[in-house]
Coordinates of C-alpha atoms and ligand atoms in Angstrom, one line a residue:
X1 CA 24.3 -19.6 13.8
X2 CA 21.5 -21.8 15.9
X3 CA 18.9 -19.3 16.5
X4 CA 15.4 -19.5 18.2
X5 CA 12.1 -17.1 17.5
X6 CA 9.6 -17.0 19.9
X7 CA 6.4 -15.8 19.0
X8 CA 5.8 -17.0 15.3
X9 CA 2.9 -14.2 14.2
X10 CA 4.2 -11.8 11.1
X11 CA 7.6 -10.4 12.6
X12 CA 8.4 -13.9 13.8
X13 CA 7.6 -16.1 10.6
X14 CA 8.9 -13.8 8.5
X15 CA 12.0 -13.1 11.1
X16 CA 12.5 -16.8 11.0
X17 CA 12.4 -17.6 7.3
X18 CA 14.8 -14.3 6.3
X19 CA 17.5 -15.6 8.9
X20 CA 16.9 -19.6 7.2
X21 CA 17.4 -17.8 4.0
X22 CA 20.8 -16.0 5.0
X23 CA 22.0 -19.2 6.2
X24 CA 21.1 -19.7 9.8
X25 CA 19.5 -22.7 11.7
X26 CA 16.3 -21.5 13.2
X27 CA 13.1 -23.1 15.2
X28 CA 10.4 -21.2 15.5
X29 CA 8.3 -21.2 18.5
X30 CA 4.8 -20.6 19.5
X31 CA 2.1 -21.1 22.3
X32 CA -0.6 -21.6 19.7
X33 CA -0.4 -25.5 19.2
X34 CA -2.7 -25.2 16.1
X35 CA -0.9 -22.9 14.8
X36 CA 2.1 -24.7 15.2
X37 CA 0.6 -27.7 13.4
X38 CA -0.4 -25.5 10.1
X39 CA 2.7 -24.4 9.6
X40 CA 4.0 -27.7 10.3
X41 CA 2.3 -28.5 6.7
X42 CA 3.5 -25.5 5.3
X43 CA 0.4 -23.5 6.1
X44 CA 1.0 -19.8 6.6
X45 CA -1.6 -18.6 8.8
X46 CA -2.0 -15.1 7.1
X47 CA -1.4 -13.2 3.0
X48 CA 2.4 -12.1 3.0
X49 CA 4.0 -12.4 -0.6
X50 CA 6.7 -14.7 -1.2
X51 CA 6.6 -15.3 2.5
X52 CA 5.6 -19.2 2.3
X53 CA 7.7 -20.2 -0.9
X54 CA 11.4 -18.5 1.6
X55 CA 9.9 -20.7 4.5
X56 CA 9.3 -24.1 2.5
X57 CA 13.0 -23.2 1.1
X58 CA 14.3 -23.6 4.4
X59 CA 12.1 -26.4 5.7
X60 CA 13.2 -28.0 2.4
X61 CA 17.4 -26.9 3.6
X62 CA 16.9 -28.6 7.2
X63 CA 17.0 -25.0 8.0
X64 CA 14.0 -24.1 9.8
X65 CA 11.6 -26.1 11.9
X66 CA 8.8 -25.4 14.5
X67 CA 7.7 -26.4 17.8
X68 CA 4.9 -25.3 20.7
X69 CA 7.6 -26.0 23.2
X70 CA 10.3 -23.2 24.7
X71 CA 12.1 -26.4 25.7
X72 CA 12.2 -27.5 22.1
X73 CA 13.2 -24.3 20.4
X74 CA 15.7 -22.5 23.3
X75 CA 18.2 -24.7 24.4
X76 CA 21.5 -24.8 22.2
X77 CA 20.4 -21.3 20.3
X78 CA 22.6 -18.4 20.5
X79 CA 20.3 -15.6 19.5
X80 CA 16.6 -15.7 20.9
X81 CA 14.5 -13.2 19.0
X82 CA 11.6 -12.1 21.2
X83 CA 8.3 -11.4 18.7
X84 CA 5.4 -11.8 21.0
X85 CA 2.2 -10.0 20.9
X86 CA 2.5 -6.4 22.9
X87 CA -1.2 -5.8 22.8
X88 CA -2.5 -2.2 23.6
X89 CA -4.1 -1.2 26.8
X90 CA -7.1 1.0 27.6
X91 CA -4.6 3.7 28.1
X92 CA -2.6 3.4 25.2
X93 CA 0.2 1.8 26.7
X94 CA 1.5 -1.8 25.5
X95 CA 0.9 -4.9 27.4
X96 CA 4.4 -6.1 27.9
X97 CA 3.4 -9.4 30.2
X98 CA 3.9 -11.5 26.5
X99 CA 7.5 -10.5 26.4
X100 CA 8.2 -10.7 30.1
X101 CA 7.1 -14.3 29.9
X102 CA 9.1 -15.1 26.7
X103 CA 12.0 -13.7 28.8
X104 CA 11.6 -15.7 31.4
X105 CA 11.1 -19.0 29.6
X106 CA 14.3 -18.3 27.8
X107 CA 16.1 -17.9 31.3
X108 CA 14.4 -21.1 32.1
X109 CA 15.1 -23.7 29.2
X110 CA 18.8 -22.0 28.7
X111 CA 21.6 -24.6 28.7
X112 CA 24.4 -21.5 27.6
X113 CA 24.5 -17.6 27.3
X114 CA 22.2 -16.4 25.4
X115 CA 21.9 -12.8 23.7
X116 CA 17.4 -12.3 23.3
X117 CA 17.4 -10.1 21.0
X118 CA 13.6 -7.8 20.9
X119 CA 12.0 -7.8 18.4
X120 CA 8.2 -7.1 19.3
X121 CA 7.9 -3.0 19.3
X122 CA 8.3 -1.9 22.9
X123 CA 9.2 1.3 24.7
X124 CA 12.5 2.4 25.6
X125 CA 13.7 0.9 28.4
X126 CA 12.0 -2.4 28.1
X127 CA 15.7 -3.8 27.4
X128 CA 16.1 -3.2 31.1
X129 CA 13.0 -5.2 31.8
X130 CA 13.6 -8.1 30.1
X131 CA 17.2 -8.1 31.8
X132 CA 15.6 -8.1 35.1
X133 CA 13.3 -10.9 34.0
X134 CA 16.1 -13.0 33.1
X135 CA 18.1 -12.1 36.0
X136 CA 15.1 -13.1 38.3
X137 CA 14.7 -16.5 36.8
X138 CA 18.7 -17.2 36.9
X139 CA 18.4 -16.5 40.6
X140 CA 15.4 -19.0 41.1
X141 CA 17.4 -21.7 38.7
X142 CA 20.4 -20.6 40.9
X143 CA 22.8 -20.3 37.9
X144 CA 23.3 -17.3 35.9
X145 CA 24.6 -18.1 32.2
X146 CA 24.8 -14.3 31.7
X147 CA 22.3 -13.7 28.7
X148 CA 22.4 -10.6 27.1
X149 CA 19.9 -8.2 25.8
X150 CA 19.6 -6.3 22.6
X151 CA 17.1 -4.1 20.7
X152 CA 16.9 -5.0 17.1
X153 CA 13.6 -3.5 15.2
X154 CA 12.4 -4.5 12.2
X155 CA 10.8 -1.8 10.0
X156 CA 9.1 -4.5 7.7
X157 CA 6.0 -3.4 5.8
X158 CA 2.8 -5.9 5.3
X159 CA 3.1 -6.9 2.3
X160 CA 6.4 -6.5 1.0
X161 CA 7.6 -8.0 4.5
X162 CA 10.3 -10.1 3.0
X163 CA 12.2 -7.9 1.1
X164 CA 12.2 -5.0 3.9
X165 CA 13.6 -7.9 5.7
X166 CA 16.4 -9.2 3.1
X167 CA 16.8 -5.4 1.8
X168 CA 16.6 -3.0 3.9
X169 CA 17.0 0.4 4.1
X170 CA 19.4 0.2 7.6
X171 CA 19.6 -2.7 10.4
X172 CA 19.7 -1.2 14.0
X173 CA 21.1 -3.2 16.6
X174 CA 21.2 -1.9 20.4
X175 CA 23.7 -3.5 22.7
X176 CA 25.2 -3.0 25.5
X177 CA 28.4 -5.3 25.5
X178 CA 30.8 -5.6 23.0
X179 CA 30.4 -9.9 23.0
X180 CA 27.0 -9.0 21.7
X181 CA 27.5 -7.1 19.3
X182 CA 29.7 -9.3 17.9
X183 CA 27.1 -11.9 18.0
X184 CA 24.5 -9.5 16.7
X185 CA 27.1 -8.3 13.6
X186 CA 28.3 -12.1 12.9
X187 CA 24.1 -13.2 12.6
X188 CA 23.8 -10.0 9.9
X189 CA 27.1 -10.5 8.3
X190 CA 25.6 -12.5 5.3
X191 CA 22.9 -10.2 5.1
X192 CA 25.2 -7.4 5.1
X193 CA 27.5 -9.0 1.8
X194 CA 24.0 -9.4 -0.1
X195 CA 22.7 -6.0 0.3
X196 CA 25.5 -3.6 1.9
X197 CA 23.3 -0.7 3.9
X198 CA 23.7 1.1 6.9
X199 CA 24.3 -0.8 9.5
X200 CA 23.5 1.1 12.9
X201 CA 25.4 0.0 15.8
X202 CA 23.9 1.3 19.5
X203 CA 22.9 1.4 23.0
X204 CA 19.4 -0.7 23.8
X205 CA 17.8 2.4 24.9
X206 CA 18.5 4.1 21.6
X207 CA 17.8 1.6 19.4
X208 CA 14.4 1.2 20.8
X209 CA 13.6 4.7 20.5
X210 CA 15.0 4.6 17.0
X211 CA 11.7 2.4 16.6
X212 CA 9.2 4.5 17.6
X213 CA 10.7 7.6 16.6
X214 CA 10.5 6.0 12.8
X215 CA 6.9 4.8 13.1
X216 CA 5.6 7.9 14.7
X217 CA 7.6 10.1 12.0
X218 CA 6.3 8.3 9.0
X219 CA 2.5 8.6 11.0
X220 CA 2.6 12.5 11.7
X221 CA 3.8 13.0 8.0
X222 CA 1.1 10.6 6.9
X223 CA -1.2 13.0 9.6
X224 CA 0.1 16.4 8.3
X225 CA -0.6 15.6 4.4
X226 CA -4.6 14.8 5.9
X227 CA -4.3 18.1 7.9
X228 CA -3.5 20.1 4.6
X229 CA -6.3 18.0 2.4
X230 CA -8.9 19.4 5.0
X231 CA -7.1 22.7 4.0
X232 CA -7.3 21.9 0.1
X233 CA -11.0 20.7 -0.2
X234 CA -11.9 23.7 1.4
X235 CA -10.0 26.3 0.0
X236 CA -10.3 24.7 -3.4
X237 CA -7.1 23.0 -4.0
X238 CA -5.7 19.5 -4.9
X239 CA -3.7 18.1 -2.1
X240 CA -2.0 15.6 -4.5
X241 CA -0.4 18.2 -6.9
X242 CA 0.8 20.0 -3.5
X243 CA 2.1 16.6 -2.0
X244 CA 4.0 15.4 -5.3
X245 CA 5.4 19.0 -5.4
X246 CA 6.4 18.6 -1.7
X247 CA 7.9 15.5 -2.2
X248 CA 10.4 16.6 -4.9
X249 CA 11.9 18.5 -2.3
X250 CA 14.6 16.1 -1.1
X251 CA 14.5 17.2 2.3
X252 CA 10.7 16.2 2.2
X253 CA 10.2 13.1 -0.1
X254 CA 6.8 12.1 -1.3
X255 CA 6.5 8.7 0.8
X256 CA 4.1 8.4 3.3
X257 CA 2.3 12.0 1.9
X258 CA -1.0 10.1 0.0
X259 CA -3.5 11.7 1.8
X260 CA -6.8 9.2 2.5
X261 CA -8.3 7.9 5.1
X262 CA -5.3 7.7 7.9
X263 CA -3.6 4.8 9.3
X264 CA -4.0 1.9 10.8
X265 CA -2.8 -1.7 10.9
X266 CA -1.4 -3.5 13.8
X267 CA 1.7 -1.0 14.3
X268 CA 1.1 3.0 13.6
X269 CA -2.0 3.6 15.5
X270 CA -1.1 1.6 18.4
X271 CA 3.1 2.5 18.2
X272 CA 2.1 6.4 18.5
X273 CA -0.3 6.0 21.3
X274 CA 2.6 3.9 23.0
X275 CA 4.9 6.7 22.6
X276 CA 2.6 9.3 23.7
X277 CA 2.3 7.0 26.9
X278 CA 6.4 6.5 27.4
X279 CA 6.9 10.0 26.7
X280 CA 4.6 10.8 29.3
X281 CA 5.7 8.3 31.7
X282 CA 9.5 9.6 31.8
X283 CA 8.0 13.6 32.0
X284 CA 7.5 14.8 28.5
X285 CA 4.3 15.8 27.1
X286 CA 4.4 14.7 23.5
X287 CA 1.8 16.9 22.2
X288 CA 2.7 16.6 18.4
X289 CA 1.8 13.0 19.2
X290 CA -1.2 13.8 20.3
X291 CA -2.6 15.8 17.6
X292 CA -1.1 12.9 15.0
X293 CA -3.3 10.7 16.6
X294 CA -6.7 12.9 16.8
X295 CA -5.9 14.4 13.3
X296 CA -5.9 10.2 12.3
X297 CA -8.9 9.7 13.9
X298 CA -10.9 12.7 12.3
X299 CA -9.2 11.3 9.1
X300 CA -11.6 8.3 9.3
X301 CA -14.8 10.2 9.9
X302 CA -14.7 12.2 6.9
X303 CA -16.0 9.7 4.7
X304 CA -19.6 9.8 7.2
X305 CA -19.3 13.2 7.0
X306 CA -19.5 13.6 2.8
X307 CA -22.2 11.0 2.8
X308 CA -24.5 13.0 4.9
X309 CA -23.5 16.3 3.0
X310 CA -24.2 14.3 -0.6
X311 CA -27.3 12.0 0.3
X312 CA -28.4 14.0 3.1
X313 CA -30.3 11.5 5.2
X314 CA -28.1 8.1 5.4
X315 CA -29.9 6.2 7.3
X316 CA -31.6 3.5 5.2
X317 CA -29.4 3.9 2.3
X318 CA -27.4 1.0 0.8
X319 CA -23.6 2.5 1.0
X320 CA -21.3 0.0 -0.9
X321 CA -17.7 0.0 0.9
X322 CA -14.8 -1.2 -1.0
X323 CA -11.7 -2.2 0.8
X324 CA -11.7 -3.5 4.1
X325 CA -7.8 -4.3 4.7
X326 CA -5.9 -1.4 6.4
X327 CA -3.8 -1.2 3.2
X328 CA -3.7 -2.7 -0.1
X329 CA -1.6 -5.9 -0.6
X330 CA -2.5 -7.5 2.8
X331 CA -5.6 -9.3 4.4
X332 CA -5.1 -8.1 7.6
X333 CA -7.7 -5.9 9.2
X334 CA -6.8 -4.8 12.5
X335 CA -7.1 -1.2 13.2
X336 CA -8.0 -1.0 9.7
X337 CA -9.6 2.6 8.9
X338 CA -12.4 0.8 7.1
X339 CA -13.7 -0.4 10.4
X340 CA -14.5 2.9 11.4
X341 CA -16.3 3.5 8.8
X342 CA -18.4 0.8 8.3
X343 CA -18.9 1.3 12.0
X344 CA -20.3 4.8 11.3
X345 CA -22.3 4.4 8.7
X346 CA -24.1 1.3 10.2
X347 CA -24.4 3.5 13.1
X348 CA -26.8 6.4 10.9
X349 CA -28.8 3.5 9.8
X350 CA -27.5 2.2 6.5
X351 CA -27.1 -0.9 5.4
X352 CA -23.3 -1.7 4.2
X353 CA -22.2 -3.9 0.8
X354 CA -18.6 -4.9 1.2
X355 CA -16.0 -5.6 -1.2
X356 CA -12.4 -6.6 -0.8
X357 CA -10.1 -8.9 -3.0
X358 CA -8.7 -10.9 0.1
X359 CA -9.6 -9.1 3.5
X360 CA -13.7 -10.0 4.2
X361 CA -13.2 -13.1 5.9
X362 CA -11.8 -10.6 8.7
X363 CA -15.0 -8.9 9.5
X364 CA -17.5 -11.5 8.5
X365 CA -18.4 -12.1 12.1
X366 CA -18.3 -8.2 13.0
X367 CA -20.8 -7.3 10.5
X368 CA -23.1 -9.9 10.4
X369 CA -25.8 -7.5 9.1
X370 CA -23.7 -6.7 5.7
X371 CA -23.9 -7.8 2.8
X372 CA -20.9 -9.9 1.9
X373 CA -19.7 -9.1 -2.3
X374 CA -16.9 -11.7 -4.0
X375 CA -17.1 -8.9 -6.8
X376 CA -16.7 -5.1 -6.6
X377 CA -19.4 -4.8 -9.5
X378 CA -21.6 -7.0 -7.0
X379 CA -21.1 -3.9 -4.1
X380 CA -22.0 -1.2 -6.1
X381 CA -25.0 -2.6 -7.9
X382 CA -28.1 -1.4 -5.8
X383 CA -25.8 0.7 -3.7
X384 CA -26.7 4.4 -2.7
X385 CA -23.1 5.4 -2.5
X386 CA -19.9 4.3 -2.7
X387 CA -16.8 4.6 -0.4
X388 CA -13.2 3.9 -1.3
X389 CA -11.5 2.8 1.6
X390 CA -8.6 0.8 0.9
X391 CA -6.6 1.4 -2.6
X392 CA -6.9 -2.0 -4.1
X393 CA -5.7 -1.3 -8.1
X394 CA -8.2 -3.7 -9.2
X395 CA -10.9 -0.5 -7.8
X396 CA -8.8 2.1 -10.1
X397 CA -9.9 0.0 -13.5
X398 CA -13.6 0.5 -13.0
X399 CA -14.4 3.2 -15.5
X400 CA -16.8 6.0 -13.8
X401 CA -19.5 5.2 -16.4
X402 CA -19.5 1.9 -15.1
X403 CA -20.0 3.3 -11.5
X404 CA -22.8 5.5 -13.0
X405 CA -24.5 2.6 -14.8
X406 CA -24.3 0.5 -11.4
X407 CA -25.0 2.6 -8.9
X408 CA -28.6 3.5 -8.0
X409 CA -27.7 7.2 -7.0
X410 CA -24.6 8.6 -8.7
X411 CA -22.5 9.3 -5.6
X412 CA -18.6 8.7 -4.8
X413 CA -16.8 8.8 -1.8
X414 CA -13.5 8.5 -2.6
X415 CA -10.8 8.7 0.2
X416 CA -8.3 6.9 -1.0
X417 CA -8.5 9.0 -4.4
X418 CA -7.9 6.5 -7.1
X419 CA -10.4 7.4 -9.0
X420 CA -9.3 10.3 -11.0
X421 CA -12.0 13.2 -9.8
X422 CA -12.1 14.9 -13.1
X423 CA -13.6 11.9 -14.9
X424 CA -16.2 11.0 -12.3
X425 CA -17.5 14.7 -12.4
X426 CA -17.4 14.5 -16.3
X427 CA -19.2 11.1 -16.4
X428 CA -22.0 12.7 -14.4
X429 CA -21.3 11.9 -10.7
X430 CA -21.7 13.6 -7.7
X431 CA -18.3 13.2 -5.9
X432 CA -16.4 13.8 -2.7
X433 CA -12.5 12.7 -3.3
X434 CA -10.4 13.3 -0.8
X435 CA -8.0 16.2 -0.7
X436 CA -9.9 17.8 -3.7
X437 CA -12.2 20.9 -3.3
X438 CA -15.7 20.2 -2.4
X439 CA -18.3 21.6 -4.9
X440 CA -19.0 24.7 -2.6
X441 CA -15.5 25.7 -2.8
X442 CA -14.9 24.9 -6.3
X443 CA -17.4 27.1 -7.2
X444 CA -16.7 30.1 -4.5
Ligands
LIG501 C1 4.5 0.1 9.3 C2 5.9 0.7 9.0 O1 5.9 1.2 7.7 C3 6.9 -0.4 9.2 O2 8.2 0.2 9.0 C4 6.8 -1.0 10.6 O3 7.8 -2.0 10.8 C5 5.4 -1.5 10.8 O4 4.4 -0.5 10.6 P1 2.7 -1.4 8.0 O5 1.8 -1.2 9.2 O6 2.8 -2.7 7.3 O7 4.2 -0.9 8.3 O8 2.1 -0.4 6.9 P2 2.5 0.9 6.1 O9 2.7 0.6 4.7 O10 3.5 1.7 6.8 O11 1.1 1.7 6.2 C6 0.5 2.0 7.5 C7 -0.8 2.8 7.3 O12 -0.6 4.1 6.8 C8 -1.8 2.1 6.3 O13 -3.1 2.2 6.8 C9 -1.7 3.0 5.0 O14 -2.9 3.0 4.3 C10 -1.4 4.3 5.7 N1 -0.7 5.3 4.8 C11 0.5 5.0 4.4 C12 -1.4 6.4 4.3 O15 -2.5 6.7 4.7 N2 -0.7 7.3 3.5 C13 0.6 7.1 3.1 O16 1.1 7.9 2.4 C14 1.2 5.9 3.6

């Protein structure tokens, strides 16, 4: 099928190289001239594994090309996947002008019925929005093709993007019409024969509720297992053993129960607020929400917290941070709990070393007070403290004597526990892991 992606960040480039890769001919389209040009060369503007060899595959097939022009990309395509930016507002609801433009260019540069399919994460309802947007156009053009509008969400990961893609757990498609679901079920058809799963056939509304619902699930679980670490470090208990003994329960499952230092990244923090805001805006206070979010946030203060318990005074300490990225396995930084920390402590008056394998070029300009560390060993020589903030594996293989030769006092804040808290206390350090009792409780 001919098939156009407008809005060529994450979703879209790796939205338009899975449907290359199952066969389909796909442009993708973008604003952002430059970025348009880089990818031109085969230059993916961000860390996504496997990600640029699937897209030179299909440059390589004639199967994918890209363009800054909706002209270029729209006319002739039968599915237009909407993957714009929905930026969050002051009051936690998404800006949705990106996708009402998209929709409306799409009404514009149509030569045929299309079915824009969204992509982007909105709230329920927005279906009916972009139907009005297109509607509105066709009246100015004074033709309407009849488009169609469906809700089809991705539930990629960073990361491991293209196989959540290619394999995934379910695909959900919302539609309203029969003619496009047809279209919606021949575009997946060869995904379908590749990896038979669940394949979720709906109304818009739902399907974009199916969305949040999913995002804000896996964050309140993610919020509950830091709720009962709280519990455990002061009751003198290890939230791991209780979250791997949780998560034999089938009904439970241990994904998404690794207590740390919250969430963030570009979708969880900014999907629950959006929620909250919906939820609110059609007459239901989502309190659970709520609490999800201020647990997350409270999450990301702890680490401030230990440090003033374990070196009293923090202010002109050197505190080494390692792990900037908002998870391991990406570069990406936004809404990345690490922020908030470095934030904090630079705040009492320390002075921050960073460390992360591939993420530091994202906060250079931020911090232009930190000292910048290609080496992990590099951040915790000199330093006062550590803090774990991001679970990089290559962190796990430094041996606590090593931290205790390098580090000028022997203190560990470790909220992403991969350090094994045992061996740190045995190798002399004095150490806060997350979920684990604090030294007061372990000894009450
Ligand atoms: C998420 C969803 O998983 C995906 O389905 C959706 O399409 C986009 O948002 P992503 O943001 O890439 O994906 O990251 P994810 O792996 O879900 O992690 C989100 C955050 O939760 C990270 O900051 C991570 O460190 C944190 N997390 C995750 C925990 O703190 N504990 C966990 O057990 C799991």
């Amino acid at each position: 099928m001919r098939i156009a992606v407008v809005g060529v960040g994450h979703v879209g480039l790796v939205t338009a190289a899975c449907m290359a890769d199952l066969g389909h001919e796909v442009v993708g389209m973008d604003d952002d001239a430059a970025k348009i040009a880089s990818l031109r060369v085969g230059s993916v503007p961000f860390y996504e594994p496997g990600l640029p060899e699937l897209l030179r595959a299909g440059v390589d097939a004639g199967l994918v090309r890209f363009t800054d022009e909706t002209a270029d990309a729209v006319p002739g395509a039968q599915v237009v996947f909407i993957c714009v930016g929905t930026p969050r507002r002051e009051d936690g609801s998404p800006n949705l002008s990106y996708v009402q433009a998209a929709a409306a260019s799409v009404a514009t540069h149509a030569t045929g019925p299309v079915v824009v399919a969204e992509k982007s994460t909105v709230p329920v309802r927005t279906g009916e929005r972009i139907r009005q947007a297109l509607r509105l156009e066709a009246q100015a053009r004074g033709d309407d093709l009849g488009h169609e509008v469906v809700s089809n969400p991705e539930f990629l990961k960073e990361g491991t993007a293209v196989a959540d893609t290619l394999r995934p757990d379910r695909v959900v498609v919302g539609a309203d019409s029969a003619g496009a679901h047809a279209a919606m079920r021949a575009l997946y058809e060869p995904l379908l024969e590749r990896h038979p799963c669940p394949y979720v056939a709906t109304d818009v509304r739902t399907a974009e509720l199916i969305k949040h619902a999913s995002n804000a699930f896996l964050a309140t679980k993610i919020s509950f297992i830091n709720a009962v670490a709280r519990i455990c470090e002061l009751a003198g208990a290890d939230v791991h053993t209780v979250a791997d003994a949780m998560g034999h329960d089938a009904r439970i499952g241990r994904a998404f129960l690794n207590a740390g230092l919250g969430y963030g990244g570009s979708c969880f923090p900014k999907d629950v607020e959006a929620f909250v805001h919906i939820a609110a805006e059609l007459g239901y206070d989502f309190g659970l929400l709520r609490e999800t979010d201020r647990i997350n946030r409270e999450a990301k203060q702890w680490p401030l917290g230990q440090l003033r318990r374990l070196l009293w005074n923090v202010a002109d300490k050197q505190i080494a941070v390692l792990g900037v990225a908002f998870k391991p396995g990406t570069d990406d930084v936004r809404d990345a709990p690490a922020l908030d920390v470095i934030d904090a402590v630079i705040a009492d008056g320390a002075r921050v070393r960073l460390h992360d394998p591939v993420a530091l070029d994202g906060v250079r300009d931020r911090y232009p007070d930190a000292v910048f560390c290609d080496k992990a060993e590099d951040a915790l020589r000199d330093a006062h403290a550590v803090v774990v903030c991001t679970e990089w594996d290559e962190y796990r293989a430094i041996a606590p004597q090593r931290l205790a030769e390098l580090l000028v006092y022997p203190v560990v804040v470790d909220a992403r526990a991969v350090w094994d808290h045992d061996a740190l206390v045995a190798a002399g350090l004095t150490v806060a892991t997350v979920g684990r009792p604090t030294d007061a409780a372990a000894q009450s």
